[in-house]
Every structure is written in C-alpha cells, then in structure tokens.
PDB file of C-alpha atoms in Angstrom:
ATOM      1  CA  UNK N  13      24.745  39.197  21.503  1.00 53.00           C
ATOM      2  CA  UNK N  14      22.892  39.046  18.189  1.00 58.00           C
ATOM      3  CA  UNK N  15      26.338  37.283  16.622  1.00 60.00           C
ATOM      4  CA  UNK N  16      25.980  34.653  19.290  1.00 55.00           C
ATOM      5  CA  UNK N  17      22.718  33.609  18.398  1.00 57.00           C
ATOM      6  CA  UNK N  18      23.374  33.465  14.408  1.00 60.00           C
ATOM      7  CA  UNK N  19      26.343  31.218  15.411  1.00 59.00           C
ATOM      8  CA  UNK N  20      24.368  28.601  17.132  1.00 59.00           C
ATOM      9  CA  UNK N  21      24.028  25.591  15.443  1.00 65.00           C
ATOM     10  CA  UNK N  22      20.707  24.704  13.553  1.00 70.00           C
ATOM     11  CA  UNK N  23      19.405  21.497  14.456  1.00 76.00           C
ATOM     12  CA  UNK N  24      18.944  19.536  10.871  1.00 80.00           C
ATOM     13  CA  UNK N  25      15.106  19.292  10.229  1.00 80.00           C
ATOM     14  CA  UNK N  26      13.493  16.181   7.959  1.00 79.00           C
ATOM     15  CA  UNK N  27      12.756  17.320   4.373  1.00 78.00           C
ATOM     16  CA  UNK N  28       9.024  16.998   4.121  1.00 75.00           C
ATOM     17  CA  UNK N  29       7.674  17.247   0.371  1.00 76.00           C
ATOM     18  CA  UNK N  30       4.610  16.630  -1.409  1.00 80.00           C
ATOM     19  CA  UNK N  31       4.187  13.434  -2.974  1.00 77.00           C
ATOM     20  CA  UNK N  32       3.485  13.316  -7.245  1.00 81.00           C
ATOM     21  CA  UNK N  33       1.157  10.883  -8.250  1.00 82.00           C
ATOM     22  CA  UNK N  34       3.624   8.464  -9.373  1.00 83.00           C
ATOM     23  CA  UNK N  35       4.961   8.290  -5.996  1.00 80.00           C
ATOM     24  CA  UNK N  36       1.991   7.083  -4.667  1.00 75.00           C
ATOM     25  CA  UNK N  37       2.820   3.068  -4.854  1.00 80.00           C
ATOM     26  CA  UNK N  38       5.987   3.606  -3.560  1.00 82.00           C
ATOM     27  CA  UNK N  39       4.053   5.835  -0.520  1.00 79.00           C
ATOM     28  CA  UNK N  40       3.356   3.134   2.398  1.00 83.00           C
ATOM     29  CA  UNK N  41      -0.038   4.158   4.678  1.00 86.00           C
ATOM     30  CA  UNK N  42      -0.172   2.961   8.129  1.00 90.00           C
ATOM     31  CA  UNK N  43      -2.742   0.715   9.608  1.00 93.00           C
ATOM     32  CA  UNK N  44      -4.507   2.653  11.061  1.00 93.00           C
ATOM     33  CA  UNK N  45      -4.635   4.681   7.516  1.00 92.00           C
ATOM     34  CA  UNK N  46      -6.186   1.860   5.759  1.00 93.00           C
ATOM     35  CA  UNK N  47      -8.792   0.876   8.359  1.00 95.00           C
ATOM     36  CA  UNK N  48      -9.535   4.552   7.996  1.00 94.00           C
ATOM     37  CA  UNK N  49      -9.937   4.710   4.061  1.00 93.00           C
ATOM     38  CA  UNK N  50     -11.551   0.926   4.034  1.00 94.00           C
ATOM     39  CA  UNK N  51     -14.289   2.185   6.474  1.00 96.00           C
ATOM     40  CA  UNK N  52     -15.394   5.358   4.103  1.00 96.00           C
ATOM     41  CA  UNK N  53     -15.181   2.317   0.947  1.00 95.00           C
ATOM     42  CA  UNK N  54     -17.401  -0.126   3.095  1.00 96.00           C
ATOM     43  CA  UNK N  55     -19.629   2.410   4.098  1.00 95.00           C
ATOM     44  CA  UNK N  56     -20.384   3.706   0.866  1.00 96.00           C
ATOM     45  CA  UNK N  57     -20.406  -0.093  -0.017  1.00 93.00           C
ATOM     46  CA  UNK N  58     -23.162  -1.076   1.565  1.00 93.00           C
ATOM     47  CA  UNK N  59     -24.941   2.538   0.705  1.00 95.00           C
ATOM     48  CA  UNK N  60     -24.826   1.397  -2.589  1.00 94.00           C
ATOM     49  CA  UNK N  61     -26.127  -1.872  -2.699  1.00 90.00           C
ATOM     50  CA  UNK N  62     -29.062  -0.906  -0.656  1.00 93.00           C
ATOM     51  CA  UNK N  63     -31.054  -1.649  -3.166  1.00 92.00           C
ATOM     52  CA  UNK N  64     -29.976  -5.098  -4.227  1.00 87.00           C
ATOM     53  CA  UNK N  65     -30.254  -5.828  -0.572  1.00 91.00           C
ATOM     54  CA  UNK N  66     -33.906  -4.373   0.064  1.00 93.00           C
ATOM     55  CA  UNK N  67     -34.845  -6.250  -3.338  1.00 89.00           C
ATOM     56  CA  UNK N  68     -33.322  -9.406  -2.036  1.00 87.00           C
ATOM     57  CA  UNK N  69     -35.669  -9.057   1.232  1.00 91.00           C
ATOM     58  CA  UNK N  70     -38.315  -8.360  -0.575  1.00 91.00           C
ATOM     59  CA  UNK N  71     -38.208 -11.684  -2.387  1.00 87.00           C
ATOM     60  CA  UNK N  72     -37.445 -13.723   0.475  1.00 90.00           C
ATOM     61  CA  UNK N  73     -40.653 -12.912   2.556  1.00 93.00           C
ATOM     62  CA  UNK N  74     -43.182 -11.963   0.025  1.00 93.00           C
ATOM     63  CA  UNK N  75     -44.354 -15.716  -0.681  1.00 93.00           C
ATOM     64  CA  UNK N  76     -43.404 -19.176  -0.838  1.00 93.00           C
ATOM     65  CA  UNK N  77     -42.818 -18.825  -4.949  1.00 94.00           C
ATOM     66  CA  UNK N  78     -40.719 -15.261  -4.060  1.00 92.00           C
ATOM     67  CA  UNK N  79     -38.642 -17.230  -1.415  1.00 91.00           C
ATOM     68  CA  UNK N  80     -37.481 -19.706  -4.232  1.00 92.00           C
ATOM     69  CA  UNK N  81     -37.086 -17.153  -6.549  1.00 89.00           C
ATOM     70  CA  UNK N  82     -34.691 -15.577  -4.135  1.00 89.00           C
ATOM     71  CA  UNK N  83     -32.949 -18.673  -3.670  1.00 91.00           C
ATOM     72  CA  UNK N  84     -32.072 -18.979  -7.047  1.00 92.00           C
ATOM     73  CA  UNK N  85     -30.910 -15.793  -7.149  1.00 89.00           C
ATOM     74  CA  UNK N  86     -28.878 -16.313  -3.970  1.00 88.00           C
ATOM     75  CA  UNK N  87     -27.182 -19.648  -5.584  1.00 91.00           C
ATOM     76  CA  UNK N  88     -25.776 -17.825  -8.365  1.00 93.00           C
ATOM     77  CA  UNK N  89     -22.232 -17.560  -7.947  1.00 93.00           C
ATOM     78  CA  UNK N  90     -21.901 -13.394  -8.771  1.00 94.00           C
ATOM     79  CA  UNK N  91     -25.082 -13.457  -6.400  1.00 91.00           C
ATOM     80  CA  UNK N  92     -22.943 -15.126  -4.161  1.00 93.00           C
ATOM     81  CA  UNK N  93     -19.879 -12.380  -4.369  1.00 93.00           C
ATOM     82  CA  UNK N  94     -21.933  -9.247  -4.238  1.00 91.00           C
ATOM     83  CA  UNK N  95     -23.213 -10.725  -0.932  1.00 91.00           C
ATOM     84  CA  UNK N  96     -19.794 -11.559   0.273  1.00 94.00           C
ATOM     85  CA  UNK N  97     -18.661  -7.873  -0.637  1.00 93.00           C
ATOM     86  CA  UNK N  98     -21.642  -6.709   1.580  1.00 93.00           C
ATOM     87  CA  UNK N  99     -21.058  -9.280   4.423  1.00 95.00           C
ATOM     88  CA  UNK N 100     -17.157  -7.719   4.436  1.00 95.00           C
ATOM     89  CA  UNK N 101     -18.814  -4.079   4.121  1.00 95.00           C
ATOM     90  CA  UNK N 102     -20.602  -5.327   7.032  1.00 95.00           C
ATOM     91  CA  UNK N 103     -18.004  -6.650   9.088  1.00 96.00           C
ATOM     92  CA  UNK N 104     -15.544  -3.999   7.997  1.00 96.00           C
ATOM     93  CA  UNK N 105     -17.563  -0.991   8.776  1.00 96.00           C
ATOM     94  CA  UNK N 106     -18.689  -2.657  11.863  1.00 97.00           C
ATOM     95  CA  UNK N 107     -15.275  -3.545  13.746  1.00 96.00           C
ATOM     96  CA  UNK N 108     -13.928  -0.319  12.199  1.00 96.00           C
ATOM     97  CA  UNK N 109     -16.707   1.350  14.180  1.00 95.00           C
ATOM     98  CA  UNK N 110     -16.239   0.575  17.351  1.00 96.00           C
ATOM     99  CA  UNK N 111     -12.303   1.105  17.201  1.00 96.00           C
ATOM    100  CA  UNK N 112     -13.745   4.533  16.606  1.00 94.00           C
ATOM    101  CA  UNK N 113     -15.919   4.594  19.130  1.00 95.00           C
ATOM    102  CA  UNK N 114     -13.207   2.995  21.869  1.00 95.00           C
ATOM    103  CA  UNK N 115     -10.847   5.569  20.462  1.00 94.00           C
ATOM    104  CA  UNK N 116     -13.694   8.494  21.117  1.00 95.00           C
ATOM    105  CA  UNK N 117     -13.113   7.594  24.543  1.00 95.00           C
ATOM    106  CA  UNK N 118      -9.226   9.048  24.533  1.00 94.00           C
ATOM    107  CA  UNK N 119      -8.643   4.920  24.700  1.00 93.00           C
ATOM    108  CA  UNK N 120      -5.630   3.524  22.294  1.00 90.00           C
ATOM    109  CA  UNK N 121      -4.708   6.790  20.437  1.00 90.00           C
ATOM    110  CA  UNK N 122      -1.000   6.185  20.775  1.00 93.00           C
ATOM    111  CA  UNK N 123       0.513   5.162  18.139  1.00 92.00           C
ATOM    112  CA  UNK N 124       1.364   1.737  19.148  1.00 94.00           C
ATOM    113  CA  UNK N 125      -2.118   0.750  20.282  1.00 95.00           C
ATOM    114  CA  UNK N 126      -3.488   2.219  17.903  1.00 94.00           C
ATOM    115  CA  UNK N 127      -1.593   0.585  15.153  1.00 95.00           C
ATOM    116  CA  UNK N 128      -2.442  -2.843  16.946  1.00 96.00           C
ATOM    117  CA  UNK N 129      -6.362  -2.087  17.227  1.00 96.00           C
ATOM    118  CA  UNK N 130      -5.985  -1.356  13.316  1.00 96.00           C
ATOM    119  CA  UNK N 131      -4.324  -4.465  12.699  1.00 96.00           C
ATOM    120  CA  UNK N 132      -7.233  -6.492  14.980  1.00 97.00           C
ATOM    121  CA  UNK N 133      -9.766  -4.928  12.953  1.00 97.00           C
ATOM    122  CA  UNK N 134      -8.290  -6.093   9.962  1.00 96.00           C
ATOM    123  CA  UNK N 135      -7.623  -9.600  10.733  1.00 97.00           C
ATOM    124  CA  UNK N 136     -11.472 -10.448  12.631  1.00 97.00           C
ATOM    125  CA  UNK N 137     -12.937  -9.357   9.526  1.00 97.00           C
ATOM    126  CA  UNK N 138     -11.056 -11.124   7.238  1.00 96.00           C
ATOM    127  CA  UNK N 139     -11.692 -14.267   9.479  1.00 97.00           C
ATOM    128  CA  UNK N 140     -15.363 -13.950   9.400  1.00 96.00           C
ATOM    129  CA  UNK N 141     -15.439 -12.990   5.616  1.00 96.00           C
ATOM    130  CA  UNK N 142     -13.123 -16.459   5.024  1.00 96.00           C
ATOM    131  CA  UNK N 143     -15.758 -18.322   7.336  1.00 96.00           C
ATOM    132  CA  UNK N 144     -18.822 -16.999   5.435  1.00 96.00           C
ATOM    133  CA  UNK N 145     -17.101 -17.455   2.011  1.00 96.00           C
ATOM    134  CA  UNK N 146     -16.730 -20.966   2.719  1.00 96.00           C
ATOM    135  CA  UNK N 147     -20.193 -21.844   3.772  1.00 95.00           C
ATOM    136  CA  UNK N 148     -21.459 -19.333   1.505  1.00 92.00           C
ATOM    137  CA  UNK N 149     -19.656 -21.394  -1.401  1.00 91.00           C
ATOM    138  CA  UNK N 150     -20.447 -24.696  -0.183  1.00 86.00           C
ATOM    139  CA  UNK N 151     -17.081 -25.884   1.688  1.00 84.00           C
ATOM    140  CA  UNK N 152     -18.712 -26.778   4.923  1.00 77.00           C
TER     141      UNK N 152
END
C-alpha cells in the first residue's frame, strides 16, 4: 500500500522565490497594490505638510494685508505645486478611503472588482488633480 502512494504522480507546483533588489523593476504590482502603497505616501503627504497648510490659513484670515500676503505666496509657481501635491494627497487618500471602507463591508474583494475599484480610484483622482492643475495654473 505504502508503494502505491510513493508512485502517484506529484502534481508540479509554481516555483515561488524571493525577489533581489534588482528584480524589483522588472517585479509588476497590481492595482490594487499601488492604490494600497499610494494611500500610506498621500497620507503621510499631507501629515507632512501640515504645517505649510496651517501657515497658509493662518495668512489668509488673519487680515486684509495677511490675505495678500498669502496670495502672493499662493501665485508662486512651487507654491502652486506643493498645493497641487496636497490637493492629489487629498483626493488620493480620499477615494482610496472609501474603496476601503466599501471593501470593509465584504463588497468587491474579488479579484476582478477589486482590481476595477483600484483602477477607478486611480483615474477620478487624476481627473480632478488635471482639473485643479489647470485652473490652479491659469488655463481656464
């Protein structure tokens, strides 16, 4: 009986191996992956700039001379970046947050929804950062 068993065919298992650190650009995450890392970046993000963001209120409702201090602050154009980095932090951490929250709710965790909800989040937040870009920078 014990022969029969070490006879049996082995069913051929995937070789699963660590990955060196030069693999790592040839190493492609999923969607759902990214919106996972992007949401820990955006999060700290916005952490970080708290105080650039707490200064900027402060200047904008102090006084009338404050108000036009912070708008030339706000006009110049690295001014203009950090805020579009926050207002994608925003967005980012945002969307990615209640994709979380849906998915907290057992709703979308197969892989196929979940892969589209990943790729949603991704694509409103790049459409509202492009929209604020351009009327941050002037276009319309």
């Amino acid at each position: 009986m014990s022969e029969a068993v070490r006879e049996a065919p082995r069913k051929q298992r995937r070789e699963i191996r660590n990955i060196h650190v030069t693999e790592l650009m040839n190493y492609r995450q999923p969607f759902s992956a990214i919106v996972s890392i992007m949401h820990r970046v955006s999060g700290f993000l916005m952490f970080a700039l708290l105080p650039f963001i707490l200064y900027l209120l402060q200047e904008s409702i102090r006084s009338e001379i404050s108000f036009a201090h912070f708008q030339g602050i706000a006009s110049h154009p690295f001014a203009k970046l950090v805020i579009l980095a926050l207002v994608w932090g925003y967005m980012h951490h945002f969307c990615a947050g209640v994709r979380h929250l849906v998915m907290d709710t057992h709703v979308g965790l197969d892989k196929d929804s979940a892969r589209k909800s990943a790729i949603a989040v991704l694509v409103i937040t790049w459409v509202v950062v492009i929209l604020v870009a351009l009327k941050l920078f002037g276009v319309f």
